[in-house]
Coordinates of C-alpha atoms and ligand atoms in Angstrom, one line a residue:
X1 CA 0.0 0.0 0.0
X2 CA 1.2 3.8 -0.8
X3 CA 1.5 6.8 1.4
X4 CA -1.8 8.9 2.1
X5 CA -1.5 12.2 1.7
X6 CA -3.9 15.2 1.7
X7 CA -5.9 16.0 -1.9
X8 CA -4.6 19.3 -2.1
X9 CA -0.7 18.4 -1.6
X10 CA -1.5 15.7 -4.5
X11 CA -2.6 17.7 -7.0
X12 CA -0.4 20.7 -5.9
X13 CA 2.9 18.5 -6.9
X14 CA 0.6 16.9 -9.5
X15 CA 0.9 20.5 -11.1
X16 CA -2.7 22.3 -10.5
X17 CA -0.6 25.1 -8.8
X18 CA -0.5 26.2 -5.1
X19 CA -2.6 25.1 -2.8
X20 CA -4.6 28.5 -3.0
X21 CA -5.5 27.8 -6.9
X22 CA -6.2 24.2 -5.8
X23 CA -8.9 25.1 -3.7
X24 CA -10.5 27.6 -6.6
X25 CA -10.6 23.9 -8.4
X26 CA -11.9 22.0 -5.7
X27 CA -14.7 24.3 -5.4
X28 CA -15.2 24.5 -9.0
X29 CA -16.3 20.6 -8.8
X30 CA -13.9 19.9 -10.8
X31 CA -12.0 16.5 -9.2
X32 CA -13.3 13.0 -8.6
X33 CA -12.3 11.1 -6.3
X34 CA -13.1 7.5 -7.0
X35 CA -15.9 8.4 -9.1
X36 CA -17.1 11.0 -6.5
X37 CA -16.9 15.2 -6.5
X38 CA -14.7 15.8 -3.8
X39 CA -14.0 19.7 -2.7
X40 CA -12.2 19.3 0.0
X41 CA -8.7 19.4 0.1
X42 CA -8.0 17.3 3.5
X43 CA -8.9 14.0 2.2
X44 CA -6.6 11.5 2.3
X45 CA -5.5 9.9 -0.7
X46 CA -3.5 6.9 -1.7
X47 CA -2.4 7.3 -5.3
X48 CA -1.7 3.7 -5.6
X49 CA -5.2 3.0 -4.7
X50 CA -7.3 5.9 -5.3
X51 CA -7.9 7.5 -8.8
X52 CA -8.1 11.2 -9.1
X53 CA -9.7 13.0 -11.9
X54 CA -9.7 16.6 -12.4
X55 CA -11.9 17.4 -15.5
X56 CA -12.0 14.2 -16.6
X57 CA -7.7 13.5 -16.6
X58 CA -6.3 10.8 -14.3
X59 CA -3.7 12.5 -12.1
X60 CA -0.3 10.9 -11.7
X61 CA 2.0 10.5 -9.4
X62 CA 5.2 12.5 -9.4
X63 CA 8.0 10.5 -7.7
X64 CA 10.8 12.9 -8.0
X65 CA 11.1 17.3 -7.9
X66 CA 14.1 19.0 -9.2
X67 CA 14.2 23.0 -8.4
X68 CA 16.5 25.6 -9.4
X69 CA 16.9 28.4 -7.0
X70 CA 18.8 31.7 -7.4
X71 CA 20.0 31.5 -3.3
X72 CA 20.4 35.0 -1.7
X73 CA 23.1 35.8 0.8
X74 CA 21.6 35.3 4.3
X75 CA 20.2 31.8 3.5
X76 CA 22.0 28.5 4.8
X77 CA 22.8 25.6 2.6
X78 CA 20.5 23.2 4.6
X79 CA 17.1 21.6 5.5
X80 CA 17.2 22.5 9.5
X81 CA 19.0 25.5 11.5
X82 CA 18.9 26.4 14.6
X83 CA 20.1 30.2 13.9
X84 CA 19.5 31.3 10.6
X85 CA 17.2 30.5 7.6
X86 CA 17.7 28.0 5.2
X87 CA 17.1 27.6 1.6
X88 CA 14.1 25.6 2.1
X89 CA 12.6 28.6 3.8
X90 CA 12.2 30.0 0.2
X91 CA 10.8 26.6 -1.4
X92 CA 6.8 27.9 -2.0
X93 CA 4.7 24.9 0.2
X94 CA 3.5 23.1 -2.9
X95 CA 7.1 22.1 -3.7
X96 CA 8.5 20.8 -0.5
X97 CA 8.2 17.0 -0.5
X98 CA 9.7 14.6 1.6
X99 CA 13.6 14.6 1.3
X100 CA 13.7 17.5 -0.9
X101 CA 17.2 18.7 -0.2
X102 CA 20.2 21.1 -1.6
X103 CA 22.5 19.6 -4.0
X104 CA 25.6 20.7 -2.7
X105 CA 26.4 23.5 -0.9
X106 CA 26.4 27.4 -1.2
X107 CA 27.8 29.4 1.8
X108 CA 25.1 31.4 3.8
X109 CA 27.0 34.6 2.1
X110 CA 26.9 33.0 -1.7
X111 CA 24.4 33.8 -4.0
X112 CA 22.9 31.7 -7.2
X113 CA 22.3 28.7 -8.6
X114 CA 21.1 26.1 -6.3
X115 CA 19.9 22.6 -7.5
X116 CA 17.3 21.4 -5.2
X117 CA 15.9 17.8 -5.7
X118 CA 14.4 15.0 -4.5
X119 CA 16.2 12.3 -6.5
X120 CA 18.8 10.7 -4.5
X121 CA 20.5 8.6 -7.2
X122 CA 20.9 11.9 -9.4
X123 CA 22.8 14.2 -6.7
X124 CA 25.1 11.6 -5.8
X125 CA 26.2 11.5 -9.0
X126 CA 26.4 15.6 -9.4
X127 CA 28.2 15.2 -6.2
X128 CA 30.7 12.4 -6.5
X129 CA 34.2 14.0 -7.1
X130 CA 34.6 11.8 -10.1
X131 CA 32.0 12.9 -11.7
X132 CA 34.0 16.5 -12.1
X133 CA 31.2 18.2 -12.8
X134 CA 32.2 21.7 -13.6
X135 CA 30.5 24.7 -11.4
X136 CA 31.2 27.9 -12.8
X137 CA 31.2 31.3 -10.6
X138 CA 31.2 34.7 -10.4
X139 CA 33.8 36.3 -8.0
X140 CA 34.5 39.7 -6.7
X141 CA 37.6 40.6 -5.4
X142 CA 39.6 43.4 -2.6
X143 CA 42.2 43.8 -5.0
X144 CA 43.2 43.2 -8.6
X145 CA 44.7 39.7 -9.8
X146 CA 47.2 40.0 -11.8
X147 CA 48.0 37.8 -15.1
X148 CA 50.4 35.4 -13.2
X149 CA 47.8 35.1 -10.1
X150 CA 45.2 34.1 -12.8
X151 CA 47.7 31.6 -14.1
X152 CA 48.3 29.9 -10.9
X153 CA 44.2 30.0 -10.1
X154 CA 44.0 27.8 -13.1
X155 CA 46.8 25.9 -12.9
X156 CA 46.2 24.7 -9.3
X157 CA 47.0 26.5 -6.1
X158 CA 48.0 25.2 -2.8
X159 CA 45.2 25.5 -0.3
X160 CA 45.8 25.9 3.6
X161 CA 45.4 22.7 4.3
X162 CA 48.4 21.1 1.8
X163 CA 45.7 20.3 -0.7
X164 CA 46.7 21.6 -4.3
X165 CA 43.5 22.5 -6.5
X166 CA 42.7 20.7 -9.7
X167 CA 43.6 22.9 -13.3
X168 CA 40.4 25.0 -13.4
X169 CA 39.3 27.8 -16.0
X170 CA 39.6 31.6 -14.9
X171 CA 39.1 34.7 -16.9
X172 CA 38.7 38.2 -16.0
X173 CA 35.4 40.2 -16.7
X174 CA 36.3 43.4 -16.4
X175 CA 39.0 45.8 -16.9
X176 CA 39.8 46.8 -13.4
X177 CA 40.7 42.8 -12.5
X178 CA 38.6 43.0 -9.7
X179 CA 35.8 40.6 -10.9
X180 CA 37.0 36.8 -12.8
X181 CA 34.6 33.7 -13.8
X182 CA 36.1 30.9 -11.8
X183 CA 35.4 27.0 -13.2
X184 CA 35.8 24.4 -10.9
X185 CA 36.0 20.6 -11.6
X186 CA 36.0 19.8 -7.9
X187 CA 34.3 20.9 -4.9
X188 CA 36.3 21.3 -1.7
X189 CA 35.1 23.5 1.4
X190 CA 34.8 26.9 0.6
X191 CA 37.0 26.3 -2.5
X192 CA 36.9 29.6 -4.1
X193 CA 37.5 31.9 -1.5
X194 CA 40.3 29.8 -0.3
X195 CA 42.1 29.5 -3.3
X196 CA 41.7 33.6 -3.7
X197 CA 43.1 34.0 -0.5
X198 CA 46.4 31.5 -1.5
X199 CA 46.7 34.5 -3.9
X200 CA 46.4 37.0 -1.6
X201 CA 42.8 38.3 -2.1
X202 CA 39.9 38.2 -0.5
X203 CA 36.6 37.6 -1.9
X204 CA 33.8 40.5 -1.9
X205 CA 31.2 38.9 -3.7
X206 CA 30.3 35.1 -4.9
X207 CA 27.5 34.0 -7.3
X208 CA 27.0 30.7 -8.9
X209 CA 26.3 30.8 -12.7
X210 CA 26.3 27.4 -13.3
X211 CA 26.4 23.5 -12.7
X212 CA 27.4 21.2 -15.4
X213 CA 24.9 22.1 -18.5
X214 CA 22.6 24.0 -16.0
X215 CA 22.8 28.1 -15.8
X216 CA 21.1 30.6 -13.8
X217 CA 18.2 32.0 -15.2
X218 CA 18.7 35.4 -15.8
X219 CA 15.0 35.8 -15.5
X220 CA 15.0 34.1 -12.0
X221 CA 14.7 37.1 -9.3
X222 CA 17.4 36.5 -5.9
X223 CA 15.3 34.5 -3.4
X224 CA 12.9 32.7 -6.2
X225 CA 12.8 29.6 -7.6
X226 CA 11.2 27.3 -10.4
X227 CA 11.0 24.0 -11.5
X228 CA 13.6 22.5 -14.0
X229 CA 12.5 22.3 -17.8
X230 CA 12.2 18.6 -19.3
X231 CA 15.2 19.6 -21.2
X232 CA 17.1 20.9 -18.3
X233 CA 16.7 17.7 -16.6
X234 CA 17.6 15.7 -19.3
X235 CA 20.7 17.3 -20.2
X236 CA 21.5 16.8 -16.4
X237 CA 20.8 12.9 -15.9
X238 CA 22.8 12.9 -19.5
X239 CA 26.2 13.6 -17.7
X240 CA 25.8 10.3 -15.6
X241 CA 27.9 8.1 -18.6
X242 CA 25.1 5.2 -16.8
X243 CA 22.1 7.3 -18.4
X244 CA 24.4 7.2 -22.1
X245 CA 22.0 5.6 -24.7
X246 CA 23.4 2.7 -25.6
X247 CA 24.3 0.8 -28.9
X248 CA 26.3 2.2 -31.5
Ligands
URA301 N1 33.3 28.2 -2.9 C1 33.2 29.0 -1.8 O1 34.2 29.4 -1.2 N2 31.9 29.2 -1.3 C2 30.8 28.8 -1.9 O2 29.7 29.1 -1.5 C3 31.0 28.0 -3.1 C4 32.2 27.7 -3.5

């Protein structure tokens, strides 16, 4: 037997919107339940057992959610604190299912592109250091970097811990060399600002552009979020070699 849970959470994840525009539909006598009009959003449903029609259309179920959120600064990279906020703080009710969490980790000061999902088996994979998926950022600095700085940011620079940095991509964006696009292939703690400060700088400002094949929407206000395109997921799961078509 499957999991109950309430109409309205259903059919929000289902896709009918929040639970607000779910009720406007419920009222409107517009879902069966089991071959019955059912306006109330409280009762309990079991999707394995129960069949759901709203205007006539089955309902499925939706096993797995995958977000993209443009993080603001103040916000921690996790489900539960204590202290401070957290990014699932800014995940609208509708889209907070069970063991919805952050795939990877920004720091509470870091802004941009967060992947949020629900499938387990994908963010390991996204995570797993040989994987190398390649996280691209935006970085502000105190003071300028000069041409050999940028060379040693790319060609690997020895943290405070011993650990030297993989080869990684760095250009600067403007002409004051106050502000360079950093890509990783790795993903140690606090990478970035730590391998700024082996070159002496520290950083201002930090923003995630991108994740593997996924980029920030530019149309995606600071503190909003939105589900992943068909495409976007697709291109995603595609970097897992396992989810190569196979054949020729
Ligand atoms: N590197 C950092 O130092 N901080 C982040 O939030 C992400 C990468």
């Amino acid at each position: 037997m499957g999991k109950r849970q309430r109409l309205d959470k259903i059919l929000s994840h289902a896709g009918f919107g929040s639970r607000r525009e779910v009720k406007i539909l419920l009222r409107a006598r517009r879902v069966l339940v089991n071959g019955e009009v059912v306006t109330s959003g409280e009762r309990g449903i079991d999707l394995e057992q129960d069949l759901v029609l709203v205007d006539g259309q089955p309902v499925q179920y939706r096993e797995f959610i995958y977000l993209m959120l443009n993080k603001p600064a103040g916000y921690v990279t996790a489900t539960k604190d204590r202290y401070a906020p957290t990014v699932l703080d800014l995940i609208p009710e509708e889209w907070r299912v069970r063991r919805l969490a952050p795939v990877g980790r920004l720091d509470k000061d870091t802004e941009g592109l967060l992947l949020l999902t629900n499938d387990g088996a994908l963010a390991h994979h996204l995570l797993a250091p040989a994987s190398r998926i390649p996280k691209t950022y935006l970085v502000r600095v105190d003071k300028p970097v000069t041409p050999e700085e940028l060379k040693t940011l790319v060609d690997g620079v020895v943290l405070d811990d011993g650990y030297r940095t993989l080869p990684a991509q760095a250009t600067l964006v403007n002409g004051l060399n106050l502000e360079l696009e950093l890509t990783l292939y790795e993903g140690k703690f606090h990478q970035v600002k730590r391998m700024l400060r082996a070159v002496g700088k520290q950083v201002t400002y930090l923003q995630r552009r991108s994740m593997g094949p996924l980029a920030l929407d530019p149309g995606l206000a600071l503190g909003a979020c939105r589900e992943l395109t068909i495409d976007e997921i697709r291109r995603l799961k595609a970097t897992d070699q396992r989810n190569a078509p196979r054949g020729v």
